[in-house]
Amino acid sequence: MAGKGETWTTIESDPGVFTELIQQIGVKGVQVEELYALDQDLLEQLKPVYGLIFLFKWRSEKDDRPIDRSPAAGEVFFANQVINNACATQAILAVLLNNAGRIDLGGELTNFREFTAEFPPELKGLAISNSDLIRAAHNSFARPEPLVSDEQRAAGEDDDVYHFISYVLVNGTLYELDGLKEGPIALAPATEGDWLARVGPLIQARIERYAASEIRFNLMAVVGDRSESLTARRRAAEARRDAAVARLTGAAPPAAAAGAVAGAAGTSGLGDLGASDPLPADEGALQQLVAELEGEIERLESQQAEEAAKRARWRAENVRRRHNYIPFLFNFLKMLAEKGKLKGLIDDAAARHADKERREREKAAPGSGGA
């Protein structure tokens, strides 16, 4: 467990926070996207999807599903949660470290994975708690605490406790990874092509099971860098368009075409363009293809602009999250008090609040005509 001075603070569940956290621990080419529905079409557009992270309000319940203790499950990176407040970061790590062959983890996280490969789940969890790199990245998003820190305040019975679990595909099996359990739970055989379709109903069933008493859920996808993916797709579309135009005009095909299309391999959406298909010989078909590609390029440029704006918004929000506004507020209130204005503002606010409560009571009274 982390000792005094090595605590893990509560951080906000937000894709911008998680994306920057991932970058701070040295991982490249990955971001987090919030999902508002289990929409297979949307998930297809976000590919590659490395894993899903589900946030829900935790409650104690019996779970009879067996822990997978097979040799195949030994290939899964699974760590017990031994740190308070680190649930979100641990869920992200579960996705990243189970995609080591597909993601550039960076030197530090690669070494961490190799060092802990033979550790049992509890020791993996302890290793996470003792990682200066991971803890520093996590705590960089700590919220300023004006009075009582999270470490000084124990959770009460009425407090909401939220928990994160991960869903990943490892060696042909779809797994649920919950750090509060003893090990991974094997959900179903799956492939890279169908695991998202398989996991959707399972998450939906969990949501429906809690629906009577729970309204807050959060689902996020750990995906490839959207800017890189959109750039590769746009360049592939431009290269194919240029090749089609060259055939129409009888000019030599551009040398960059093949490389651009090859560089976009593995990204979603290129199948619609027929990127690897031979160009049509018919002039009318070529003209139609050029028009379609122009439309696709325009759409991708628009998506790139949206992605750039979103990243800028994330950066600005993260700066605000880290800034401590408390000294400013304290001094502002102190200045108002010194000028004799604070008491009047408090009295006005109290009067408005009392008036609002009175109107609500009158509206709720029998015969008032209220709903």
Short mmCIF file of C-alpha atoms in Angstrom, two decimals:
data_model
loop_
_atom_site.label_atom_id
_atom_site.label_comp_id
_atom_site.label_asym_id
_atom_site.label_seq_id
_atom_site.Cartn_x
_atom_site.Cartn_y
_atom_site.Cartn_z
CA MET A 1 0.00 0.00 0.00
CA ALA A 2 1.13 3.54 -0.64
CA GLY A 3 2.54 5.11 2.46
CA LYS A 4 2.10 8.56 3.91
CA GLY A 5 2.94 11.17 1.31
CA GLU A 6 2.31 8.60 -1.40
CA THR A 7 -1.48 8.71 -1.48
CA TRP A 8 -3.62 8.53 -4.60
CA THR A 9 -6.17 11.31 -4.94
CA THR A 10 -9.61 11.22 -6.51
CA ILE A 11 -9.62 12.31 -10.16
CA GLU A 12 -12.49 13.16 -12.45
CA SER A 13 -13.88 10.54 -14.82
CA ASP A 14 -13.38 12.38 -18.09
CA PRO A 15 -11.94 11.34 -21.47
CA GLY A 16 -9.72 14.43 -21.60
CA VAL A 17 -8.26 13.59 -18.20
CA PHE A 18 -7.67 9.96 -19.10
CA THR A 19 -6.13 10.79 -22.48
CA GLU A 20 -3.58 13.16 -20.95
CA LEU A 21 -2.89 10.69 -18.14
CA ILE A 22 -2.09 8.01 -20.74
CA GLN A 23 0.28 10.41 -22.50
CA GLN A 24 2.02 11.31 -19.23
CA ILE A 25 2.93 7.67 -18.54
CA GLY A 26 4.59 7.51 -21.96
CA VAL A 27 1.99 5.72 -24.09
CA LYS A 28 1.74 6.97 -27.67
CA GLY A 29 -1.05 6.87 -30.24
CA VAL A 30 -3.92 6.23 -27.82
CA GLN A 31 -6.83 8.28 -26.54
CA VAL A 32 -10.07 7.78 -24.62
CA GLU A 33 -13.52 8.48 -26.03
CA GLU A 34 -16.75 8.67 -24.06
CA LEU A 35 -19.60 6.55 -25.45
CA TYR A 36 -23.17 7.66 -24.99
CA ALA A 37 -24.64 4.48 -26.45
CA LEU A 38 -23.50 0.97 -27.33
CA ASP A 39 -23.70 1.84 -31.01
CA GLN A 40 -21.88 -0.69 -33.19
CA ASP A 41 -21.64 1.76 -36.10
CA LEU A 42 -19.92 4.31 -33.85
CA LEU A 43 -17.54 1.69 -32.48
CA GLU A 44 -16.65 0.71 -36.04
CA GLN A 45 -15.72 4.33 -36.78
CA LEU A 46 -13.52 4.47 -33.67
CA LYS A 47 -11.45 1.40 -34.53
CA PRO A 48 -8.95 0.33 -33.46
CA VAL A 49 -10.73 -0.12 -30.12
CA TYR A 50 -8.34 -1.61 -27.56
CA GLY A 51 -10.81 -1.99 -24.72
CA LEU A 52 -13.91 -0.63 -23.00
CA ILE A 53 -14.10 0.82 -19.50
CA PHE A 54 -17.41 0.79 -17.64
CA LEU A 55 -18.09 3.04 -14.65
CA PHE A 56 -21.01 2.27 -12.36
CA LYS A 57 -22.16 2.93 -8.82
CA TRP A 58 -20.75 0.04 -6.85
CA ARG A 59 -22.91 -2.05 -4.60
CA SER A 60 -22.22 -5.32 -2.88
CA GLU A 61 -23.78 -8.22 -4.74
CA LYS A 62 -23.24 -11.92 -5.20
CA ASP A 63 -21.45 -12.95 -8.38
CA ASP A 64 -21.41 -16.68 -9.12
CA ARG A 65 -19.37 -16.39 -12.30
CA PRO A 66 -16.16 -18.40 -12.00
CA ILE A 67 -12.72 -16.87 -12.08
CA ASP A 68 -10.77 -18.13 -15.08
CA ARG A 69 -7.74 -19.96 -13.69
CA SER A 70 -6.81 -21.69 -16.94
CA PRO A 71 -3.29 -21.46 -18.42
CA ALA A 72 -4.72 -19.16 -21.12
CA ALA A 73 -5.88 -16.71 -18.45
CA GLY A 74 -2.30 -16.58 -17.22
CA GLU A 75 -1.51 -14.53 -20.32
CA VAL A 76 -3.90 -11.81 -19.12
CA PHE A 77 -2.39 -8.90 -17.20
CA PHE A 78 -4.63 -8.77 -14.14
CA ALA A 79 -3.97 -6.74 -10.99
CA ASN A 80 -5.96 -6.58 -7.79
CA GLN A 81 -7.01 -3.12 -6.70
CA VAL A 82 -5.09 -2.35 -3.53
CA ILE A 83 -5.13 1.45 -3.78
CA ASN A 84 -7.89 3.81 -2.72
CA ASN A 85 -8.98 6.22 -5.48
CA ALA A 86 -6.91 4.54 -8.22
CA CYS A 87 -9.73 2.49 -9.73
CA ALA A 88 -9.99 4.52 -12.94
CA THR A 89 -6.25 4.50 -13.58
CA GLN A 90 -6.06 0.77 -12.90
CA ALA A 91 -8.89 0.10 -15.38
CA ILE A 92 -7.00 2.08 -18.03
CA LEU A 93 -3.79 0.17 -17.29
CA ALA A 94 -5.69 -3.12 -17.64
CA VAL A 95 -6.57 -2.16 -21.22
CA LEU A 96 -3.15 -0.80 -22.12
CA LEU A 97 -1.10 -3.65 -20.66
CA ASN A 98 -3.26 -6.28 -22.34
CA ASN A 99 -2.59 -4.68 -25.73
CA ALA A 100 1.19 -4.55 -25.49
CA GLY A 101 1.61 -5.98 -28.97
CA ARG A 102 -0.67 -3.37 -30.55
CA ILE A 103 0.11 -0.23 -28.55
CA ASP A 104 3.35 1.72 -28.13
CA LEU A 105 3.53 1.56 -24.33
CA GLY A 106 6.74 3.55 -24.10
CA GLY A 107 9.85 2.46 -22.23
CA GLU A 108 8.65 2.84 -18.64
CA LEU A 109 5.37 0.95 -19.00
CA THR A 110 6.98 -1.74 -21.16
CA ASN A 111 9.59 -2.33 -18.45
CA PHE A 112 6.86 -2.35 -15.81
CA ARG A 113 4.90 -5.00 -17.68
CA GLU A 114 7.95 -7.20 -18.16
CA PHE A 115 9.03 -6.80 -14.52
CA THR A 116 5.60 -7.77 -13.15
CA ALA A 117 4.75 -10.45 -15.73
CA GLU A 118 5.11 -13.37 -13.28
CA PHE A 119 3.66 -11.56 -10.27
CA PRO A 120 0.34 -12.77 -8.80
CA PRO A 121 -2.55 -10.27 -9.01
CA GLU A 122 -2.04 -8.82 -5.53
CA LEU A 123 1.64 -8.12 -6.16
CA LYS A 124 0.79 -6.57 -9.53
CA GLY A 125 -1.57 -4.24 -7.68
CA LEU A 126 1.13 -3.38 -5.15
CA ALA A 127 3.57 -2.73 -7.99
CA ILE A 128 1.11 -0.24 -9.49
CA SER A 129 0.75 1.47 -6.11
CA ASN A 130 4.53 1.82 -5.85
CA SER A 131 5.06 3.17 -9.38
CA ASP A 132 6.22 6.77 -9.07
CA LEU A 133 5.47 7.41 -12.75
CA ILE A 134 1.88 6.16 -12.64
CA ARG A 135 1.11 7.77 -9.29
CA ALA A 136 2.54 11.14 -10.35
CA ALA A 137 0.52 11.12 -13.58
CA HIS A 138 -2.63 10.19 -11.67
CA ASN A 139 -2.12 12.77 -8.91
CA SER A 140 -1.38 15.55 -11.39
CA PHE A 141 -5.17 15.76 -11.84
CA ALA A 142 -5.88 16.11 -8.12
CA ARG A 143 -8.61 18.59 -7.31
CA PRO A 144 -7.71 21.44 -4.94
CA GLU A 145 -9.22 20.65 -1.53
CA PRO A 146 -10.26 23.74 0.44
CA LEU A 147 -10.91 22.09 3.79
CA VAL A 148 -10.77 18.32 4.06
CA SER A 149 -8.81 16.03 1.76
CA ASP A 150 -10.14 12.74 0.48
CA GLU A 151 -7.59 10.91 2.62
CA GLN A 152 -8.87 12.57 5.81
CA ARG A 153 -12.54 11.90 5.13
CA ALA A 154 -13.96 8.41 5.35
CA ALA A 155 -16.78 7.49 3.02
CA GLY A 156 -20.15 7.42 4.72
CA GLU A 157 -23.00 4.99 4.19
CA ASP A 158 -24.86 7.53 2.08
CA ASP A 159 -21.87 8.35 -0.13
CA ASP A 160 -21.90 7.09 -3.70
CA VAL A 161 -18.98 4.80 -4.45
CA TYR A 162 -18.15 4.36 -8.13
CA HIS A 163 -16.16 1.53 -9.63
CA PHE A 164 -14.47 0.89 -12.97
CA ILE A 165 -14.09 -2.41 -14.79
CA SER A 166 -12.43 -3.17 -18.12
CA TYR A 167 -13.39 -5.35 -21.07
CA VAL A 168 -10.59 -6.59 -23.31
CA LEU A 169 -9.90 -9.23 -25.93
CA VAL A 170 -6.87 -11.41 -25.15
CA ASN A 171 -5.83 -14.38 -27.30
CA GLY A 172 -9.30 -15.07 -28.65
CA THR A 173 -11.22 -14.64 -25.39
CA LEU A 174 -13.30 -11.69 -24.20
CA TYR A 175 -12.49 -10.92 -20.55
CA GLU A 176 -13.99 -8.79 -17.82
CA LEU A 177 -11.28 -7.38 -15.56
CA ASP A 178 -12.44 -6.19 -12.14
CA GLY A 179 -9.65 -5.41 -9.71
CA LEU A 180 -11.90 -6.21 -6.74
CA LYS A 181 -12.18 -9.84 -7.85
CA GLU A 182 -9.57 -12.58 -7.54
CA GLY A 183 -8.87 -12.83 -11.25
CA PRO A 184 -10.20 -12.33 -14.79
CA ILE A 185 -13.63 -13.57 -15.82
CA ALA A 186 -13.81 -15.18 -19.26
CA LEU A 187 -17.02 -14.03 -20.94
CA ALA A 188 -16.95 -15.62 -24.40
CA PRO A 189 -14.72 -16.72 -27.26
CA ALA A 190 -14.29 -13.77 -29.61
CA THR A 191 -12.24 -12.38 -32.45
CA GLU A 192 -10.94 -8.95 -33.31
CA GLY A 193 -13.85 -8.64 -35.73
CA ASP A 194 -16.69 -9.52 -33.36
CA TRP A 195 -15.68 -8.85 -29.76
CA LEU A 196 -17.34 -5.43 -29.66
CA ALA A 197 -20.61 -6.93 -30.87
CA ARG A 198 -20.32 -9.62 -28.20
CA VAL A 199 -19.54 -7.31 -25.31
CA GLY A 200 -22.37 -4.87 -26.06
CA PRO A 201 -25.24 -7.09 -24.84
CA LEU A 202 -23.25 -8.05 -21.73
CA ILE A 203 -22.77 -4.42 -20.70
CA GLN A 204 -26.39 -3.65 -21.59
CA ALA A 205 -27.55 -6.51 -19.37
CA ARG A 206 -25.56 -5.07 -16.46
CA ILE A 207 -27.11 -1.64 -17.01
CA GLU A 208 -30.62 -3.09 -17.11
CA ARG A 209 -29.97 -5.08 -13.94
CA TYR A 210 -29.22 -1.86 -12.08
CA ALA A 211 -31.79 0.28 -13.89
CA ALA A 212 -34.34 0.31 -11.08
CA SER A 213 -31.99 2.06 -8.67
CA GLU A 214 -29.18 3.47 -10.80
CA ILE A 215 -29.20 6.31 -13.30
CA ARG A 216 -25.50 7.12 -13.59
CA PHE A 217 -23.36 5.06 -15.89
CA ASN A 218 -20.29 5.96 -17.85
CA LEU A 219 -18.82 3.98 -20.73
CA MET A 220 -15.51 4.83 -22.36
CA ALA A 221 -13.47 3.32 -25.15
CA VAL A 222 -9.69 3.22 -25.29
CA VAL A 223 -8.98 3.76 -28.98
CA GLY A 224 -6.23 4.67 -31.40
CA ASP A 225 -5.31 8.34 -31.76
CA ARG A 226 -8.17 9.83 -33.77
CA SER A 227 -6.05 12.59 -35.30
CA GLU A 228 -3.54 10.06 -36.64
CA SER A 229 -6.29 7.79 -37.94
CA LEU A 230 -8.18 10.58 -39.68
CA THR A 231 -4.97 11.93 -41.22
CA ALA A 232 -4.05 8.50 -42.60
CA ARG A 233 -7.54 8.02 -44.03
CA ARG A 234 -7.57 11.47 -45.60
CA ARG A 235 -4.18 10.93 -47.22
CA ALA A 236 -5.30 7.55 -48.57
CA ALA A 237 -8.43 9.14 -50.04
CA GLU A 238 -6.38 11.96 -51.58
CA ALA A 239 -3.91 9.48 -53.06
CA ARG A 240 -6.67 7.39 -54.62
CA ARG A 241 -8.39 10.52 -55.94
CA ASP A 242 -5.12 11.73 -57.48
CA ALA A 243 -4.57 8.33 -59.09
CA ALA A 244 -8.11 8.39 -60.52
CA VAL A 245 -7.63 11.92 -61.87
CA ALA A 246 -4.31 10.88 -63.42
CA ARG A 247 -6.01 8.01 -65.23
CA LEU A 248 -8.76 10.33 -66.47
CA THR A 249 -6.24 12.84 -67.83
CA GLY A 250 -3.70 10.31 -69.05
CA ALA A 251 -1.01 11.65 -66.73
CA ALA A 252 1.45 9.47 -64.85
CA PRO A 253 0.01 8.26 -61.51
CA PRO A 254 1.45 10.05 -58.46
CA ALA A 255 4.29 8.15 -56.79
CA ALA A 256 2.94 8.85 -53.31
CA ALA A 257 -0.38 7.09 -53.89
CA ALA A 258 0.64 3.55 -52.95
CA GLY A 259 2.51 4.67 -49.85
CA ALA A 260 -0.38 6.76 -48.56
CA VAL A 261 -2.87 3.93 -49.00
CA ALA A 262 -0.49 1.48 -47.35
CA GLY A 263 0.03 3.88 -44.46
CA ALA A 264 -3.71 3.90 -43.80
CA ALA A 265 -3.93 0.12 -43.54
CA GLY A 266 -5.68 -1.04 -40.40
CA THR A 267 -7.75 2.10 -39.92
CA SER A 268 -11.50 1.98 -40.22
CA GLY A 269 -13.52 3.48 -43.02
CA LEU A 270 -11.15 2.87 -45.91
CA GLY A 271 -13.11 -0.11 -47.17
CA ASP A 272 -15.81 2.21 -48.46
CA LEU A 273 -13.24 3.87 -50.68
CA GLY A 274 -12.07 0.64 -52.24
CA ALA A 275 -8.56 1.76 -51.36
CA SER A 276 -6.92 -1.51 -52.36
CA ASP A 277 -9.15 -2.20 -55.39
CA PRO A 278 -7.99 -1.54 -58.96
CA LEU A 279 -9.25 1.71 -60.43
CA PRO A 280 -12.20 1.31 -62.80
CA ALA A 281 -11.42 1.54 -66.51
CA ASP A 282 -14.70 3.21 -67.47
CA GLU A 283 -14.49 7.01 -67.66
CA GLY A 284 -17.92 7.53 -66.11
CA ALA A 285 -17.07 5.24 -63.19
CA LEU A 286 -13.79 7.09 -62.70
CA GLN A 287 -15.57 10.44 -62.60
CA GLN A 288 -18.06 9.09 -60.07
CA LEU A 289 -15.21 7.72 -57.93
CA VAL A 290 -13.43 11.09 -57.98
CA ALA A 291 -16.62 12.83 -56.85
CA GLU A 292 -17.14 10.31 -54.04
CA LEU A 293 -13.54 10.68 -52.90
CA GLU A 294 -13.81 14.48 -52.91
CA GLY A 295 -16.82 14.15 -50.62
CA GLU A 296 -14.96 11.72 -48.38
CA ILE A 297 -11.95 14.04 -48.16
CA GLU A 298 -14.18 16.96 -47.20
CA ARG A 299 -15.87 14.85 -44.52
CA LEU A 300 -12.54 13.71 -43.09
CA GLU A 301 -11.20 17.29 -43.03
CA SER A 302 -14.29 18.32 -41.08
CA GLN A 303 -13.73 15.49 -38.60
CA GLN A 304 -10.08 16.49 -38.24
CA ALA A 305 -11.12 20.05 -37.39
CA GLU A 306 -13.62 18.75 -34.82
CA GLU A 307 -10.94 16.52 -33.30
CA ALA A 308 -8.48 19.42 -33.07
CA ALA A 309 -11.12 21.59 -31.39
CA LYS A 310 -11.91 18.79 -28.93
CA ARG A 311 -8.24 18.36 -28.03
CA ALA A 312 -7.91 22.11 -27.47
CA ARG A 313 -10.98 22.02 -25.22
CA TRP A 314 -9.55 19.08 -23.28
CA ARG A 315 -6.27 20.95 -22.72
CA ALA A 316 -8.08 24.06 -21.50
CA GLU A 317 -10.31 22.03 -19.17
CA ASN A 318 -7.32 20.19 -17.71
CA VAL A 319 -5.57 23.49 -17.01
CA ARG A 320 -8.68 24.68 -15.16
CA ARG A 321 -8.90 21.42 -13.23
CA ARG A 322 -5.36 21.82 -11.95
CA HIS A 323 -5.63 25.50 -11.07
CA ASN A 324 -6.29 26.28 -7.43
CA TYR A 325 -8.96 28.99 -7.34
CA ILE A 326 -9.30 28.87 -3.56
CA PRO A 327 -6.76 31.63 -2.70
CA PHE A 328 -8.46 33.96 -5.18
CA LEU A 329 -11.92 33.23 -3.74
CA PHE A 330 -10.65 33.64 -0.18
CA ASN A 331 -9.06 37.00 -0.94
CA PHE A 332 -12.09 38.15 -2.93
CA LEU A 333 -14.41 37.41 0.00
CA LYS A 334 -11.93 39.05 2.36
CA MET A 335 -11.93 42.20 0.20
CA LEU A 336 -15.74 42.29 0.17
CA ALA A 337 -15.78 41.98 3.95
CA GLU A 338 -13.25 44.78 4.37
CA LYS A 339 -15.40 47.04 2.19
CA GLY A 340 -18.48 46.16 4.24
CA LYS A 341 -20.25 44.49 1.31
CA LEU A 342 -20.08 40.81 2.24
CA LYS A 343 -22.80 40.81 4.91
CA GLY A 344 -25.23 42.56 2.58
CA LEU A 345 -24.62 40.00 -0.17
CA ILE A 346 -25.12 37.14 2.28
CA ASP A 347 -28.34 38.68 3.59
CA ASP A 348 -29.64 39.20 0.04
CA ALA A 349 -28.85 35.60 -0.89
CA ALA A 350 -30.55 34.30 2.26
CA ALA A 351 -33.64 36.39 1.53
CA ARG A 352 -33.84 35.12 -2.07
CA HIS A 353 -33.47 31.54 -0.85
CA ALA A 354 -36.22 31.99 1.75
CA ASP A 355 -38.49 33.55 -0.88
CA LYS A 356 -37.87 30.64 -3.25
CA GLU A 357 -38.72 28.11 -0.53
CA ARG A 358 -41.90 30.02 0.33
CA ARG A 359 -43.05 29.98 -3.33
CA GLU A 360 -42.34 26.25 -3.58
CA ARG A 361 -44.36 25.55 -0.42
CA GLU A 362 -47.26 27.60 -1.73
CA LYS A 363 -47.14 25.79 -5.07
CA ALA A 364 -47.16 22.39 -3.35
CA ALA A 365 -49.98 23.27 -0.93
CA PRO A 366 -53.42 21.63 -1.53
CA GLY A 367 -55.66 23.76 -3.74
CA SER A 368 -52.75 25.79 -5.07
CA GLY A 369 -53.26 24.52 -8.61
CA GLY A 370 -49.72 23.15 -8.78
CA ALA A 371 -48.88 19.87 -10.49
#
